[in-house]
Amino acid sequence: MGYSEIQLYYKNVTAEVVGEEHGITSEQFKTIAQKTKPLILKINEERKNGKIPYRELPYKIEISQQVEELVGQLHYKCENLVVLGIGGSALGNIALQTALNPYMYNIDQEQRTGPRLFVFDNVDPPQFVSFLDWLGEGLEKTIFNVISKSGRTSETAAQFMIIRQLLLDKLGPESLREHVVATTDAKQGTLRKIADESNLRCLEVPDGVGGRFSVLSAVGLFSAAMCGIDIDSLLAGARDMDRRVSCEDFYKNPAAINAAINYHFYNQGKKISVMMPYRYALKDLADWYRQLWAESLGKREDLAGNEVLVGPTPVKALGATDQHSQVQLYREGPNDKLFTFLQVENFDKDLKIGPSPDCALELDFLADKDLSTLLNSEKIATEYALIESKRPCLTVLFDKINAYCVGQFIYLFEVTTSIAGALFNINPYDQPAVELGKEATFALMGKSGSEDFARQIRSLSEIDESFLV
Ligand code: PA5
């Protein structure tokens, strides 16, 4: 078996496999196909009218050219690349690095073709202090890529303000241009203002592309290219998937089928969506998907303004690790989940398991087998066990993990999200609920003009001693 493209396998969600109560019958599949088909056309039309700008990213050759040019200028003098960003300004960068570079990339010089990569997507002081202590004099050979579309995200702004001061103190005002790349909006926002004022090197977050849909722009491409990832293949894979997910024949469109199945099971009470890769390299793509799915589909209102409170809860798991952590629940707990496995056919590196010790011949079944055979057998075994418990399972099949397949995967799930958004009749591109928390943080941190709001929040957070134990 070999796959030149990633493929979606959906037989194991059908009633034929998991039974009528928990599977999708052919009648139900036809019904959901009828509902989804016009939405493929609608989305294709919206895209044609420029309303879904992320769809064009794989074709924006000028972005990859600009990225490559900057990489050419900075690569030779950079031993460490530090990404400062959060949410959609970090998760794609982490996912590409974990998927496409070796596990020991940062530790082993032999295994890397670019700088070490660190992505700080939190404001955890001991974590940052530990890093800066380690960095020491290495600051001189470090590039900081601050990524923020708005520039006013507290976490990213705070990290950047620490680094900016450090650079000014240790290396002087000229160092900002040498050591910082700002990825932000082309025209507006706080980071744009800072970048213009300090004459920083800049890359753009394209207009109309939200953070979680931006990994195939300079947001994700710069750190990837700096670290030796083949961004041309990544984009070529996305273009290949674009052809498939634009297809108006529902039965040939993997994003439409994926979205439709997810939507159907959500409405059948399976409101939790578990993504479980069986390769460590894919674990952060599951994390990226978790944000894409949650922020895009978790919405209070539909497009007509009715309160709907919808959204599947995405969960990430890792095979085989989480077989020993989650599978008990997955098999015997509530039947409220749809599973999506990620399975890889070919491994670029493998190991033979050694012979069994004479005193432990019961381990002989493992002896001399490939480790990849064990991992993939565990995937099949877990899926078998879930099916036996009537749990519906999808699988995304990868021929191998390379930039081309990862580009396909990213685009497949982005378009799946757009179609799922249309099925739920919500706007998948905004995140109004995140804004309130951001504003509340500004107020608590003393932003002027927010004093009343800060008082209101503080009164809610005062500790009521009678509830303390
Ligand atoms: O997907 C999104 O839109 C968010 O997760 C943002 O990426 C995140 O909030 C960071 O925003 P910004 O890039 O403006 O700092």
PDB file of N, CA, C and O in Angstrom, residues 43-56 207-209:
ATOM      1  N   ILE A  43     -18.727  28.371  -0.975  1.00  0.00           N
ATOM      2  CA  ILE A  43     -17.375  28.722  -0.518  1.00  0.00           C
ATOM      3  C   ILE A  43     -16.465  29.001  -1.717  1.00  0.00           C
ATOM      4  O   ILE A  43     -15.666  29.951  -1.704  1.00  0.00           O
ATOM      5  N   ASN A  44     -16.619  28.196  -2.774  1.00  0.00           N
ATOM      6  CA  ASN A  44     -15.812  28.451  -3.979  1.00  0.00           C
ATOM      7  C   ASN A  44     -16.112  29.840  -4.547  1.00  0.00           C
ATOM      8  O   ASN A  44     -15.219  30.559  -4.997  1.00  0.00           O
ATOM      9  N   GLU A  45     -17.386  30.216  -4.497  1.00  0.00           N
ATOM     10  CA  GLU A  45     -17.805  31.517  -4.997  1.00  0.00           C
ATOM     11  C   GLU A  45     -17.221  32.630  -4.108  1.00  0.00           C
ATOM     12  O   GLU A  45     -16.669  33.619  -4.614  1.00  0.00           O
ATOM     13  N   GLU A  46     -17.353  32.450  -2.806  1.00  0.00           N
ATOM     14  CA  GLU A  46     -16.811  33.459  -1.872  1.00  0.00           C
ATOM     15  C   GLU A  46     -15.314  33.627  -2.092  1.00  0.00           C
ATOM     16  O   GLU A  46     -14.775  34.729  -2.065  1.00  0.00           O
ATOM     17  N   ARG A  47     -14.664  32.505  -2.297  1.00  0.00           N
ATOM     18  CA  ARG A  47     -13.223  32.547  -2.532  1.00  0.00           C
ATOM     19  C   ARG A  47     -12.898  33.327  -3.810  1.00  0.00           C
ATOM     20  O   ARG A  47     -11.986  34.161  -3.826  1.00  0.00           O
ATOM     21  N   LYS A  48     -13.681  33.061  -4.858  1.00  0.00           N
ATOM     22  CA  LYS A  48     -13.475  33.758  -6.130  1.00  0.00           C
ATOM     23  C   LYS A  48     -13.634  35.272  -5.940  1.00  0.00           C
ATOM     24  O   LYS A  48     -12.963  36.073  -6.556  1.00  0.00           O
ATOM     25  N   ASN A  49     -14.548  35.637  -5.039  1.00  0.00           N
ATOM     26  CA  ASN A  49     -14.791  37.061  -4.788  1.00  0.00           C
ATOM     27  C   ASN A  49     -13.827  37.660  -3.760  1.00  0.00           C
ATOM     28  O   ASN A  49     -14.063  38.743  -3.237  1.00  0.00           O
ATOM     29  N   GLY A  50     -12.782  36.927  -3.436  1.00  0.00           N
ATOM     30  CA  GLY A  50     -11.743  37.456  -2.546  1.00  0.00           C
ATOM     31  C   GLY A  50     -12.128  37.491  -1.082  1.00  0.00           C
ATOM     32  O   GLY A  50     -11.484  38.175  -0.282  1.00  0.00           O
ATOM     33  N   LYS A  51     -13.181  36.723  -0.707  1.00  0.00           N
ATOM     34  CA  LYS A  51     -13.633  36.817   0.682  1.00  0.00           C
ATOM     35  C   LYS A  51     -12.939  35.811   1.610  1.00  0.00           C
ATOM     36  O   LYS A  51     -13.175  35.827   2.826  1.00  0.00           O
ATOM     37  N   ILE A  52     -12.130  34.908   1.045  1.00  0.00           N
ATOM     38  CA  ILE A  52     -11.445  33.925   1.905  1.00  0.00           C
ATOM     39  C   ILE A  52      -9.944  33.965   1.569  1.00  0.00           C
ATOM     40  O   ILE A  52      -9.393  33.036   0.965  1.00  0.00           O
ATOM     41  N   PRO A  53      -9.273  35.043   1.979  1.00  0.00           N
ATOM     42  CA  PRO A  53      -7.899  35.266   1.490  1.00  0.00           C
ATOM     43  C   PRO A  53      -6.901  34.149   1.828  1.00  0.00           C
ATOM     44  O   PRO A  53      -5.941  33.960   1.097  1.00  0.00           O
ATOM     45  N   TYR A  54      -7.134  33.394   2.912  1.00  0.00           N
ATOM     46  CA  TYR A  54      -6.139  32.350   3.219  1.00  0.00           C
ATOM     47  C   TYR A  54      -6.050  31.322   2.091  1.00  0.00           C
ATOM     48  O   TYR A  54      -5.010  30.687   1.891  1.00  0.00           O
ATOM     49  N   ARG A  55      -7.136  31.182   1.304  1.00  0.00           N
ATOM     50  CA  ARG A  55      -7.144  30.174   0.242  1.00  0.00           C
ATOM     51  C   ARG A  55      -6.083  30.467  -0.831  1.00  0.00           C
ATOM     52  O   ARG A  55      -5.660  29.576  -1.556  1.00  0.00           O
ATOM     53  N   GLU A  56      -5.677  31.742  -0.939  1.00  0.00           N
ATOM     54  CA  GLU A  56      -4.711  32.088  -1.997  1.00  0.00           C
ATOM     55  C   GLU A  56      -3.260  31.980  -1.536  1.00  0.00           C
ATOM     56  O   GLU A  56      -2.342  32.109  -2.344  1.00  0.00           O
ATOM     57  N   ASP A 207      -3.409  40.663   4.590  1.00  0.00           N
ATOM     58  CA  ASP A 207      -4.695  41.261   4.888  1.00  0.00           C
ATOM     59  C   ASP A 207      -5.810  40.202   4.878  1.00  0.00           C
ATOM     60  O   ASP A 207      -5.870  39.367   3.964  1.00  0.00           O
ATOM     61  N   GLY A 208      -6.640  40.232   5.891  1.00  0.00           N
ATOM     62  CA  GLY A 208      -7.809  39.352   5.909  1.00  0.00           C
ATOM     63  C   GLY A 208      -7.514  37.911   6.295  1.00  0.00           C
ATOM     64  O   GLY A 208      -8.406  37.061   6.269  1.00  0.00           O
ATOM     65  N   VAL A 209      -6.267  37.610   6.635  1.00  0.00           N
ATOM     66  CA  VAL A 209      -5.929  36.239   7.043  1.00  0.00           C
ATOM     67  C   VAL A 209      -5.763  36.226   8.562  1.00  0.00           C
ATOM     68  O   VAL A 209      -4.870  36.859   9.110  1.00  0.00           O
TER      69      VAL A 209
END
